[in-house]
Amino acid sequence: MTVNPPRLESLEGQLELLRTYREGLLNDTLPFWFPRCVDTLHGGFLHLLDRDGAIIDDDKSVWAQGRMAWMLMTLYNVHEHRSEWQRWAEQGLRFIEKHCFDRDGRMFFQVARDGTPIRKRRYAYSESFAAIAFAAHYKATADARSAERACQLFEQFVRWNFTPGLMHPKFTDARPFIGLAPRMITLVTAQELRANLGEDPTFHSWIDRCIGEIERLFVKPDLGVVMESVSPEGAIVDHADGRLLNPGHAIEGAWFILWEGKYRNDSQLIRLGCNILDWMWNRGWDQEFGGLYYFRDVFDRPVQEYWHDMKFWWPHNEAIIATLLAYLLTGNSRYALWHDQVHRWSYEHFADPEFGEWFGYLHRDGTPSNHMKGSLWKSFFHFPRMQWICWQLLQESLSGLSQQDLKAME
Amino acid sequence: MTVNPPRLESLEGQLELLRTYREGLLNDTLPFWFPRCVDTLHGGFLHLLDRDGAIIDDDKSVWAQGRMAWMLMTLYNVHEHRSEWQRWAEQGLRFIEKHCFDRDGRMFFQVARDGTPIRKRRYAYSESFAAIAFAAHYKATADARSAERACQLFEQFVRWNFTPGLMHPKFTDARPFIGLAPRMITLVTAQELRANLGEDPTFHSWIDRCIGEIERLFVKPDLGVVMESVSPEGAIVDHADGRLLNPGHAIEGAWFILWEGKYRNDSQLIRLGCNILDWMWNRGWDQEFGGLYYFRDVFDRPVQEYWHDMKFWWPHNEAIIATLLAYLLTGNSRYALWHDQVHRWSYEHFADPEFGEWFGYLHRDGTPSNHMKGSLWKSFFHFPRMQWICWQLLQESLSGLSQQDLKAME
C-alpha cells in the first residue's frame, strides 16, 4: 500500500505526524465544534450536526454530554488552561447534573434540548462517560464534589455491569452472554480516574480484573481472535450473535491494554496488546477497498448486521492510536507500516476538505453514506481523542530532541 | 429507464410476467427452500441460509415459523392440494404450539433449533404471523382448533398493540409515538383472517379502524407523504425518529389498502392507495442508482440509521405488487411503467443466477452486501408472496381470454 518508508521510522516523519495531529485538533476539530455546539439556552452540548456544522436535531445524547466535557477538561489539564474550555465543560457538567439522572439514580441515554428525558437504556455507559468528565474536572479545579461524583458514578457503573441479574439481559437465561465492552470501558474508565484522581487500589484492582477477564475469557490465541461476547465461562457461542467480531472495538481494547503496559512498564501486557492488535488487524482490514470492516464472523460466515462492511470513523481512530502506541513500545516496523496505512486511508476518505472534521459513515468502498459530522454516537470525542493522544505520544517520543533539532527539521 | 413499452400494457407482456412469477415460484423459490429447510429433527423451519442454501445458523425466528407455514398453506389452498405443502406447514404449526409461547401466553421472537427460548421482544408480530398461518390451516382442513387459535392470536395481537400502556414503549412518556406498522399488520392480518375464516364484523371493523387511522393520522397530503410514526394526535414529531420514512413499508401499506379497495370495489380506497404509492415512490426511488432507499427523512435531512440507502429485497417485492395492483385497478400507464422499472431493477440485482432465489441485502449501488438467502427477517415469505399474488392478479386479468388465445400467445 505504502510506497515511501513509513513516516514513524524517521524523526522528520514523526514530526510531520505530530503536526498533523496537533494542528488538526487545534485548528480544525476544535473550531468545527466550538463554540457552535454549546447550548447557550439550556446548557449542555448540541452535537447532531450536519456537514457544515448546522444543527440537524436538538436532542442530546447523554454519552456525548459526558464525553465532550471530558475531552475539553482533558485538553485544559494537559495542553493549556484555556478558560473557555473549562467554562464550556462546566456548563456541560451542570446540564448532566440537572437533567441526565432518573429518579432511581441511573442515567438517561437521550434527552431533549431542554433536558426532558427521552430514552433510557438497559446498559449504563452514560455513567462511565460522566465519571471521566467529573474526574477531569477535579484534576483542573480540585473541587472535591467532582472527585466524589466521579467515584460514585464509577461504582454505579461497575455494580450495574458486574452484579449478575441486575441489568436486563438481551437474551433469555438459556443463552447467557458476557460482553467485551463492559470490561473495556471499566478498564479505560479506571485508567482515567487514576490519572486524574490519583492512584487507588480500587482502580488498580478493576484494571487487573478486566484485563484478566479479557485475556482469560475473550482472547482465543488458537483462533487468533478476540471475541465480542462469550458465555460466562468464556466459550464461543456458535450462533450469529456469539460469532460476531468487532475488529475496531477489539483494537480499541488493544490500546487500552498497551497503555497499561506502558504505564506499568509490563512487557506481558504489551505483548497481549500487540497480539490483539495483530489478530484483529488481520481480521478487520479490507484487502480490497482498504479500511476496517465494522463486523466480521469468527468463522467467516455471512454477517447479518446490515452495516457489517461499512467503514465507520471511530475504528479508524482507535487503529491509528493502537498502531502508533505499538510501534513506540516495540519498534516493530510492521506497526509503522500499519500506522501509515490506516492513517492515509482515513485521511483520504473520512476527512472533509470542504467543511473540515471527519465524516462518520462510509460505504465499504469509501464513499460517504451520509455527511453528518455529529450523531447520537459521533461527537467531539473519538477523533479529537485520537488527535490528542497521538500528539502527546509523538511529543514524548521526540522529547529527547532539543528545540534546535526540532527547529531544524521544520 | 424502460425503452420498450411497459409489458403490462400488452396481453403478451402480461402473460410473460405471469409466467415469470408462476414459474419463479414453483421452479425456483419453492425448490430452493423445500424440503431442505424442514427440520426433521425438532420440527419447524430452519431458515438462516447461505447463498447455496447451506444452513448458516440453526436458530429459528418465530416470525419465520408462522410466515412460512402461512405461505405453504396459502399455496395449498389457492393453487394445488399438494400433500407435502400441508405436511410441512403442519409440522411448523406443531413447533409453534410446542415451543414458541412463553408462560404468559405471549410469543417469543427467536428460539433455538430445539425450541429453547432465546429472545422475546416488546412488540408482538410473532402473534400476527402465527394467526394467519392457523387461519390458512383452517381453510384447508376445517379444523376448528386452528380457527380458534387464529382468532385468539389476532385478539392478543390487537390488544397488545392498541391498549395504551400495555407494550413497554421505546421512548419516555415525554415523547409518545404511535406507529404505522401495527396498523398495517392489523389490517393485513384481518384481511387474511376474513379470507380464510369468512366474513366477520370484527375483521371488518379492525380493517376500517386501521385504514381510518392511517389516513387520518399518518397520511400528510400537503407534504405528499406517509409518516412511519407520529404523535398520538397525528402530529409530525420533528426529531430524527419522528421524521423517518420507510418508503417500501408505506408502499406495502398502499397495496393492503388497494387490496381492500378491490375487495369492496371502493374507489375512495383505491384513490388513497394510489396516492400513498405515488408519494412514497417519489420519496423512495433512487434516481441515481435505481432501487428503493430503505429510509428517508421527511424534510430531506441526513438519516442516522446506517443502512438508510441500502436496497433490501422486501420493499421491492412490495413495490412490484403495489404497482401491478394499481395498474390493474386504474389502467394508469404510470403504474405499468413503474412496475417494469422496479421489476427489471429487482431481477437484475437481487436474483442470484447461480443458486436461484434472491439476495436480500444490496449496497446502494446494487452490489450485494451479503449473499444470505435467509435471515432473521428474510424467509420463505415476501418474495414468494409477491410471486404468488402477482401470478394470481395477472391470471385474473387474463381470465377473459380463452385457453386458445393463451396458447396462441405462448
PDB file of N, CA, C and O in Angstrom, chain B residues 8 20 48 108 118 129 140 169 198 209 253 258 335 344 378 392 396 410:
ATOM      1  N   LEU B   8     -47.016  -4.533 -19.008  1.00  0.00           N
ATOM      2  CA  LEU B   8     -48.403  -4.684 -18.553  1.00  0.00           C
ATOM      3  C   LEU B   8     -49.403  -4.157 -19.576  1.00  0.00           C
ATOM      4  O   LEU B   8     -50.582  -4.491 -19.519  1.00  0.00           O
ATOM      5  N   THR B  20     -43.301 -15.466 -15.539  1.00  0.00           N
ATOM      6  CA  THR B  20     -42.128 -15.194 -14.694  1.00  0.00           C
ATOM      7  C   THR B  20     -42.460 -15.417 -13.224  1.00  0.00           C
ATOM      8  O   THR B  20     -41.686 -16.045 -12.485  1.00  0.00           O
ATOM      9  N   LEU B  48     -32.065 -19.800   8.255  1.00  0.00           N
ATOM     10  CA  LEU B  48     -30.899 -18.923   8.170  1.00  0.00           C
ATOM     11  C   LEU B  48     -29.933 -19.561   7.176  1.00  0.00           C
ATOM     12  O   LEU B  48     -29.065 -20.343   7.538  1.00  0.00           O
ATOM     13  N   PHE B 108     -42.527 -15.855  21.758  1.00  0.00           N
ATOM     14  CA  PHE B 108     -41.124 -15.466  21.670  1.00  0.00           C
ATOM     15  C   PHE B 108     -40.827 -14.870  20.302  1.00  0.00           C
ATOM     16  O   PHE B 108     -41.678 -14.904  19.393  1.00  0.00           O
ATOM     17  N   ILE B 118     -34.899 -18.069  23.148  1.00  0.00           N
ATOM     18  CA  ILE B 118     -33.675 -17.271  23.136  1.00  0.00           C
ATOM     19  C   ILE B 118     -33.969 -15.784  23.309  1.00  0.00           C
ATOM     20  O   ILE B 118     -33.268 -15.090  24.021  1.00  0.00           O
ATOM     21  N   PHE B 129     -48.272 -13.302  12.726  1.00  0.00           N
ATOM     22  CA  PHE B 129     -47.881 -14.252  11.681  1.00  0.00           C
ATOM     23  C   PHE B 129     -48.363 -15.665  12.021  1.00  0.00           C
ATOM     24  O   PHE B 129     -48.725 -16.435  11.127  1.00  0.00           O
ATOM     25  N   ALA B 140     -57.875 -25.034   4.904  1.00  0.00           N
ATOM     26  CA  ALA B 140     -57.560 -26.295   4.228  1.00  0.00           C
ATOM     27  C   ALA B 140     -58.202 -27.491   4.902  1.00  0.00           C
ATOM     28  O   ALA B 140     -58.580 -28.465   4.249  1.00  0.00           O
ATOM     29  N   PRO B 169     -42.902   1.125  26.028  1.00  0.00           N
ATOM     30  CA  PRO B 169     -42.520   1.999  24.914  1.00  0.00           C
ATOM     31  C   PRO B 169     -41.009   2.148  24.799  1.00  0.00           C
ATOM     32  O   PRO B 169     -40.272   1.945  25.764  1.00  0.00           O
ATOM     33  N   GLY B 198     -63.740 -16.459   6.908  1.00  0.00           N
ATOM     34  CA  GLY B 198     -65.028 -15.936   6.461  1.00  0.00           C
ATOM     35  C   GLY B 198     -65.300 -14.553   7.037  1.00  0.00           C
ATOM     36  O   GLY B 198     -64.626 -14.096   7.964  1.00  0.00           O
ATOM     37  N   ARG B 209     -60.998   0.601  11.042  1.00  0.00           N
ATOM     38  CA  ARG B 209     -60.282   1.420  12.029  1.00  0.00           C
ATOM     39  C   ARG B 209     -58.848   1.699  11.582  1.00  0.00           C
ATOM     40  O   ARG B 209     -58.367   2.834  11.649  1.00  0.00           O
ATOM     41  N   GLY B 253     -48.094  -0.856   2.690  1.00  0.00           N
ATOM     42  CA  GLY B 253     -49.397  -0.402   3.194  1.00  0.00           C
ATOM     43  C   GLY B 253     -50.318   0.021   2.062  1.00  0.00           C
ATOM     44  O   GLY B 253     -51.530  -0.223   2.102  1.00  0.00           O
ATOM     45  N   LEU B 258     -55.110  -0.885  -1.382  1.00  0.00           N
ATOM     46  CA  LEU B 258     -55.620  -1.166  -2.737  1.00  0.00           C
ATOM     47  C   LEU B 258     -56.374  -2.499  -2.760  1.00  0.00           C
ATOM     48  O   LEU B 258     -57.404  -2.641  -3.424  1.00  0.00           O
ATOM     49  N   TYR B 335     -48.316   3.361 -13.698  1.00  0.00           N
ATOM     50  CA  TYR B 335     -48.073   2.187 -12.867  1.00  0.00           C
ATOM     51  C   TYR B 335     -47.479   1.037 -13.683  1.00  0.00           C
ATOM     52  O   TYR B 335     -46.693   0.242 -13.169  1.00  0.00           O
ATOM     53  N   ARG B 344     -37.623  -4.830 -13.354  1.00  0.00           N
ATOM     54  CA  ARG B 344     -36.341  -5.042 -14.036  1.00  0.00           C
ATOM     55  C   ARG B 344     -35.158  -4.793 -13.092  1.00  0.00           C
ATOM     56  O   ARG B 344     -34.204  -5.564 -13.058  1.00  0.00           O
ATOM     57  N   LYS B 378     -35.594 -12.434   6.586  1.00  0.00           N
ATOM     58  CA  LYS B 378     -35.884 -12.940   5.236  1.00  0.00           C
ATOM     59  C   LYS B 378     -36.089 -14.446   5.316  1.00  0.00           C
ATOM     60  O   LYS B 378     -35.210 -15.183   5.761  1.00  0.00           O
ATOM     61  N   GLN B 392     -51.484 -14.512  -9.368  1.00  0.00           N
ATOM     62  CA  GLN B 392     -52.951 -14.578  -9.245  1.00  0.00           C
ATOM     63  C   GLN B 392     -53.623 -13.384  -9.909  1.00  0.00           C
ATOM     64  O   GLN B 392     -54.629 -13.521 -10.602  1.00  0.00           O
ATOM     65  N   GLU B 396     -56.092 -13.502 -13.123  1.00  0.00           N
ATOM     66  CA  GLU B 396     -57.437 -12.928 -13.082  1.00  0.00           C
ATOM     67  C   GLU B 396     -57.623 -11.934 -14.228  1.00  0.00           C
ATOM     68  O   GLU B 396     -58.657 -11.918 -14.905  1.00  0.00           O
ATOM     69  N   GLU B 410     -48.284 -18.071 -26.548  1.00  0.00           N
ATOM     70  CA  GLU B 410     -47.094 -18.716 -25.953  1.00  0.00           C
ATOM     71  C   GLU B 410     -45.908 -18.714 -26.933  1.00  0.00           C
ATOM     72  O   GLU B 410     -46.071 -18.798 -28.126  1.00  0.00           O
TER      73      GLU B 410
END
